[in-house]
Amino acid sequence: MNKIKVGVVGTGFIGPAHIEALRRLPQVEVAALCEVTAELAKEKADALGIARSYTFEELLKQDDIQAIHICTPNFLHYSQSKAALLAGKHVICEKPLAKDLSEAEELVELAAKTGLVNAVHFNLRYYPLARQMKSMREKGELGEIYSFIGSYLQDWLFYETDYNWRLEPDKSGDSRAIADIGSHLMDILEYITGLKTVAVMADFNTVHKTRKKPLKAVETYSGKMLQPEDYADVPITTEDHANVLLRFDNGNKGVITVSQVSAGRKNRMSLEISGSKKTFNWCSESPNEMWIGNRDKANEILLRDPSLVNEDVRSTITFPGGHNEGFPDTSKQMFKEVYAAIAQGKQPENPTFPTFADGYRELLICEKILESNKAQAWVTI
């Protein structure tokens, strides 16, 4: 087998998650790693067991590298994705695709022009029961969708001493909680329901208007505490918490809440979709169970089991029922579909995976949510 050779750019929290998932695909080889300096790239490559290390410009010159994973801070996504496409590489980019709509639109057009495989890492679609909800809705089992209630709650920025580059608009953009985790929620909403969000009404809250930025390096999610003299006070302009009312193209409504300051909620995305026939409820912290609500008979619990889900869902499940699968498996299942396309050498006509066009769509919704919060008014998408 001639393996597809991959280069991964960035080694923060998500880069190693990509690497671990890629190593579970038999036709893929993580051949190279890139960091901001050659020295750091070598150090990280050695730690992760990757043979070759480069700066970004050097990586693009490697003819045998067919695909590039962009796992860097947000402000680099546009320039690095563009450079990789122009170098003839297939691109898998972390979300958000870019910092603004014009950059995202350019990437969508360039990707279409090259015909190269392009994907955005909306991996949460790949929880098997998320696809099961989509499949059941497509088969008419949910009925007309009356409402969507969603939340995505975390606590990793709970303290004023919690700090990360995502708090700095020049690196992550003008929105934080919505752009970071709300984008996943809006993507999976439209993916499962098939609805389009046509208007939004948003209200943001910055709980910690000043945070203490560490003067020493602290890794994301590490929970390490420094001494008082090791911090500098920094004003915060992006949201810790947001509520958004939604209007859909079928005339019905929804609401989402996102928060990065909810104590005890580590990474909890919760969905409740109510239709004219049933209600679906699912939570990412217990991803192998789906609640199905009924009016005139007993409610049901569907467990993630390849023998119980719809036939078109089974490809997202590797293990038998009772053998739980979770967050790391979502990236593996997504990359499985992406690399099937890369093996064919071009973007499919109807991709099953999230593409640059999906990245543009979520950026559009996030920008309209940001606009709504500033105006304190409904904004049409």
mmCIF file of N, CA and C in Angstrom, residues 119-182:
data_model
loop_
_atom_site.group_PDB
_atom_site.id
_atom_site.type_symbol
_atom_site.label_atom_id
_atom_site.label_comp_id
_atom_site.label_asym_id
_atom_site.label_seq_id
_atom_site.Cartn_x
_atom_site.Cartn_y
_atom_site.Cartn_z
ATOM 1 N N ALA A 119 -11.472 20.532 3.573
ATOM 2 C CA ALA A 119 -12.353 20.172 4.686
ATOM 3 C C ALA A 119 -12.097 21.102 5.860
ATOM 4 N N VAL A 120 -13.140 21.334 6.652
ATOM 5 C CA VAL A 120 -13.033 22.082 7.897
ATOM 6 C C VAL A 120 -13.394 21.129 9.034
ATOM 7 N N HIS A 121 -12.656 21.196 10.121
ATOM 8 C CA HIS A 121 -12.743 20.181 11.172
ATOM 9 C C HIS A 121 -13.962 20.377 12.083
ATOM 10 N N PHE A 122 -15.148 20.288 11.513
ATOM 11 C CA PHE A 122 -16.372 20.223 12.309
ATOM 12 C C PHE A 122 -16.615 18.753 12.654
ATOM 13 N N ASN A 123 -15.746 18.231 13.490
ATOM 14 C CA ASN A 123 -15.720 16.800 13.791
ATOM 15 C C ASN A 123 -16.900 16.320 14.626
ATOM 16 N N LEU A 124 -17.579 17.249 15.333
ATOM 17 C CA LEU A 124 -18.653 16.808 16.223
ATOM 18 C C LEU A 124 -19.837 16.245 15.460
ATOM 19 N N ARG A 125 -19.921 16.509 14.166
ATOM 20 C CA ARG A 125 -20.919 15.841 13.320
ATOM 21 C C ARG A 125 -20.753 14.320 13.342
ATOM 22 N N TYR A 126 -19.551 13.873 13.693
ATOM 23 C CA TYR A 126 -19.217 12.457 13.523
ATOM 24 C C TYR A 126 -19.443 11.617 14.762
ATOM 25 N N TYR A 127 -20.079 12.175 15.791
ATOM 26 C CA TYR A 127 -20.632 11.293 16.809
ATOM 27 C C TYR A 127 -21.714 10.467 16.109
ATOM 28 N N PRO A 128 -21.678 9.139 16.218
ATOM 29 C CA PRO A 128 -22.641 8.315 15.478
ATOM 30 C C PRO A 128 -24.094 8.698 15.707
ATOM 31 N N LEU A 129 -24.433 9.073 16.934
ATOM 32 C CA LEU A 129 -25.834 9.387 17.199
ATOM 33 C C LEU A 129 -26.238 10.757 16.654
ATOM 34 N N ALA A 130 -25.264 11.626 16.367
ATOM 35 C CA ALA A 130 -25.579 12.861 15.638
ATOM 36 C C ALA A 130 -26.022 12.504 14.221
ATOM 37 N N ARG A 131 -25.296 11.588 13.597
ATOM 38 C CA ARG A 131 -25.702 11.157 12.252
ATOM 39 C C ARG A 131 -27.010 10.359 12.301
ATOM 40 N N GLN A 132 -27.232 9.620 13.375
ATOM 41 C CA GLN A 132 -28.489 8.892 13.526
ATOM 42 C C GLN A 132 -29.679 9.858 13.575
ATOM 43 N N MET A 133 -29.523 10.954 14.317
ATOM 44 C CA MET A 133 -30.599 11.950 14.365
ATOM 45 C C MET A 133 -30.856 12.523 12.980
ATOM 46 N N LYS A 134 -29.796 12.813 12.250
ATOM 47 C CA LYS A 134 -29.940 13.306 10.878
ATOM 48 C C LYS A 134 -30.665 12.282 10.008
ATOM 49 N N SER A 135 -30.253 11.030 10.112
ATOM 50 C CA SER A 135 -30.843 9.971 9.306
ATOM 51 C C SER A 135 -32.325 9.784 9.633
ATOM 52 N N MET A 136 -32.657 9.781 10.919
ATOM 53 C CA MET A 136 -34.056 9.621 11.319
ATOM 54 C C MET A 136 -34.899 10.793 10.840
ATOM 55 N N ARG A 137 -34.353 12.000 10.911
ATOM 56 C CA ARG A 137 -35.066 13.179 10.412
ATOM 57 C C ARG A 137 -35.303 13.066 8.909
ATOM 58 N N GLU A 138 -34.281 12.624 8.162
ATOM 59 C CA GLU A 138 -34.418 12.486 6.715
ATOM 60 C C GLU A 138 -35.468 11.435 6.339
ATOM 61 N N LYS A 139 -35.654 10.437 7.194
ATOM 62 C CA LYS A 139 -36.639 9.387 6.936
ATOM 63 C C LYS A 139 -38.041 9.772 7.426
ATOM 64 N N GLY A 140 -38.177 10.998 7.950
ATOM 65 C CA GLY A 140 -39.493 11.484 8.368
ATOM 66 C C GLY A 140 -39.892 11.124 9.770
ATOM 67 N N GLU A 141 -38.985 10.531 10.569
ATOM 68 C CA GLU A 141 -39.363 10.058 11.901
ATOM 69 C C GLU A 141 -39.512 11.180 12.919
ATOM 70 N N LEU A 142 -38.882 12.324 12.674
ATOM 71 C CA LEU A 142 -38.991 13.469 13.589
ATOM 72 C C LEU A 142 -40.201 14.327 13.257
ATOM 73 N N GLY A 143 -40.578 14.376 11.990
ATOM 74 C CA GLY A 143 -41.674 15.233 11.547
ATOM 75 C C GLY A 143 -41.189 16.653 11.291
ATOM 76 N N GLU A 144 -42.141 17.576 11.201
ATOM 77 C CA GLU A 144 -41.777 18.989 11.042
ATOM 78 C C GLU A 144 -41.086 19.466 12.308
ATOM 79 N N ILE A 145 -39.971 20.171 12.154
ATOM 80 C CA ILE A 145 -39.220 20.609 13.330
ATOM 81 C C ILE A 145 -39.859 21.860 13.918
ATOM 82 N N TYR A 146 -40.277 21.756 15.194
ATOM 83 C CA TYR A 146 -40.914 22.866 15.899
ATOM 84 C C TYR A 146 -39.886 23.786 16.565
ATOM 85 N N SER A 147 -38.858 23.181 17.193
ATOM 86 C CA SER A 147 -37.887 24.010 17.916
ATOM 87 C C SER A 147 -36.555 23.292 18.069
ATOM 88 N N PHE A 148 -35.518 24.089 18.265
ATOM 89 C CA PHE A 148 -34.177 23.586 18.554
ATOM 90 C C PHE A 148 -33.687 24.314 19.799
ATOM 91 N N ILE A 149 -33.270 23.557 20.808
ATOM 92 C CA ILE A 149 -32.677 24.117 22.021
ATOM 93 C C ILE A 149 -31.287 23.516 22.149
ATOM 94 N N GLY A 150 -30.260 24.357 22.094
ATOM 95 C CA GLY A 150 -28.894 23.848 22.151
ATOM 96 C C GLY A 150 -28.035 24.623 23.119
ATOM 97 N N SER A 151 -27.063 23.950 23.693
ATOM 98 C CA SER A 151 -26.082 24.647 24.539
ATOM 99 C C SER A 151 -24.728 23.980 24.386
ATOM 100 N N TYR A 152 -23.706 24.788 24.547
ATOM 101 C CA TYR A 152 -22.328 24.272 24.559
ATOM 102 C C TYR A 152 -21.633 24.978 25.720
ATOM 103 N N LEU A 153 -21.345 24.216 26.762
ATOM 104 C CA LEU A 153 -20.841 24.778 28.011
ATOM 105 C C LEU A 153 -19.470 24.211 28.360
ATOM 106 N N GLN A 154 -18.558 25.092 28.757
ATOM 107 C CA GLN A 154 -17.228 24.720 29.212
ATOM 108 C C GLN A 154 -16.877 25.552 30.444
ATOM 109 N N ASP A 155 -15.820 25.148 31.166
ATOM 110 C CA ASP A 155 -15.385 25.944 32.317
ATOM 111 C C ASP A 155 -13.899 26.279 32.302
ATOM 112 N N TRP A 156 -13.225 26.066 31.164
ATOM 113 C CA TRP A 156 -11.767 26.231 31.154
ATOM 114 C C TRP A 156 -11.320 27.696 31.222
ATOM 115 N N LEU A 157 -12.284 28.643 31.095
ATOM 116 C CA LEU A 157 -11.971 30.063 31.283
ATOM 117 C C LEU A 157 -12.754 30.627 32.472
ATOM 118 N N PHE A 158 -13.055 29.764 33.440
ATOM 119 C CA PHE A 158 -13.881 30.124 34.594
ATOM 120 C C PHE A 158 -13.224 31.176 35.480
ATOM 121 N N TYR A 159 -11.928 31.047 35.733
ATOM 122 C CA TYR A 159 -11.219 31.984 36.611
ATOM 123 C C TYR A 159 -10.630 33.145 35.819
ATOM 124 N N GLU A 160 -10.463 34.268 36.475
ATOM 125 C CA GLU A 160 -9.838 35.417 35.808
ATOM 126 C C GLU A 160 -8.370 35.157 35.489
ATOM 127 N N THR A 161 -7.801 34.157 36.136
ATOM 128 C CA THR A 161 -6.410 33.780 35.853
ATOM 129 C C THR A 161 -6.294 32.777 34.706
ATOM 130 N N ASP A 162 -7.433 32.300 34.189
ATOM 131 C CA ASP A 162 -7.398 31.423 33.015
ATOM 132 C C ASP A 162 -7.112 32.276 31.792
ATOM 133 N N TYR A 163 -6.139 31.844 30.988
ATOM 134 C CA TYR A 163 -5.736 32.673 29.843
ATOM 135 C C TYR A 163 -5.272 31.805 28.694
ATOM 136 N N ASN A 164 -5.517 32.315 27.470
ATOM 137 C CA ASN A 164 -5.179 31.589 26.254
ATOM 138 C C ASN A 164 -5.176 32.581 25.102
ATOM 139 N N TRP A 165 -4.512 32.254 24.011
ATOM 140 C CA TRP A 165 -4.481 33.146 22.848
ATOM 141 C C TRP A 165 -5.880 33.438 22.297
ATOM 142 N N ARG A 166 -6.836 32.543 22.570
ATOM 143 C CA ARG A 166 -8.194 32.764 22.066
ATOM 144 C C ARG A 166 -8.848 34.004 22.679
ATOM 145 N N LEU A 167 -8.272 34.536 23.752
ATOM 146 C CA LEU A 167 -8.789 35.746 24.382
ATOM 147 C C LEU A 167 -8.324 37.016 23.675
ATOM 148 N N GLU A 168 -7.421 36.895 22.718
ATOM 149 C CA GLU A 168 -6.830 38.054 22.051
ATOM 150 C C GLU A 168 -7.406 38.184 20.644
ATOM 151 N N PRO A 169 -8.197 39.247 20.373
ATOM 152 C CA PRO A 169 -8.881 39.381 19.080
ATOM 153 C C PRO A 169 -7.960 39.377 17.867
ATOM 154 N N ASP A 170 -6.728 39.861 18.013
ATOM 155 C CA ASP A 170 -5.823 39.864 16.854
ATOM 156 C C ASP A 170 -5.409 38.450 16.462
ATOM 157 N N LYS A 171 -5.580 37.498 17.367
ATOM 158 C CA LYS A 171 -5.241 36.103 17.063
ATOM 159 C C LYS A 171 -6.473 35.245 16.783
ATOM 160 N N SER A 172 -7.607 35.544 17.439
ATOM 161 C CA SER A 172 -8.774 34.671 17.306
ATOM 162 C C SER A 172 -9.982 35.329 16.662
ATOM 163 N N GLY A 173 -9.975 36.674 16.525
ATOM 164 C CA GLY A 173 -11.115 37.373 15.962
ATOM 165 C C GLY A 173 -11.934 38.082 17.030
ATOM 166 N N ASP A 174 -12.993 38.783 16.598
ATOM 167 C CA ASP A 174 -13.773 39.621 17.505
ATOM 168 C C ASP A 174 -14.763 38.841 18.357
ATOM 169 N N SER A 175 -15.045 37.590 17.992
ATOM 170 C CA SER A 175 -15.907 36.734 18.801
ATOM 171 C C SER A 175 -15.077 35.585 19.349
ATOM 172 N N ARG A 176 -15.437 35.130 20.555
ATOM 173 C CA ARG A 176 -14.672 34.018 21.136
ATOM 174 C C ARG A 176 -15.553 32.802 21.396
ATOM 175 N N ALA A 177 -16.451 32.873 22.396
ATOM 176 C CA ALA A 177 -17.257 31.695 22.737
ATOM 177 C C ALA A 177 -18.108 31.255 21.543
ATOM 178 N N ILE A 178 -18.725 32.208 20.852
ATOM 179 C CA ILE A 178 -19.536 31.870 19.684
ATOM 180 C C ILE A 178 -18.665 31.302 18.572
ATOM 181 N N ALA A 179 -17.552 31.974 18.264
ATOM 182 C CA ALA A 179 -16.700 31.514 17.165
ATOM 183 C C ALA A 179 -16.021 30.190 17.489
ATOM 184 N N ASP A 180 -15.663 29.992 18.751
ATOM 185 C CA ASP A 180 -14.896 28.811 19.140
ATOM 186 C C ASP A 180 -15.788 27.583 19.266
ATOM 187 N N ILE A 181 -16.813 27.648 20.100
ATOM 188 C CA ILE A 181 -17.674 26.480 20.314
ATOM 189 C C ILE A 181 -19.073 26.661 19.738
ATOM 190 N N GLY A 182 -19.541 27.912 19.652
ATOM 191 C CA GLY A 182 -20.837 28.153 19.039
ATOM 192 C C GLY A 182 -20.865 27.758 17.579
#
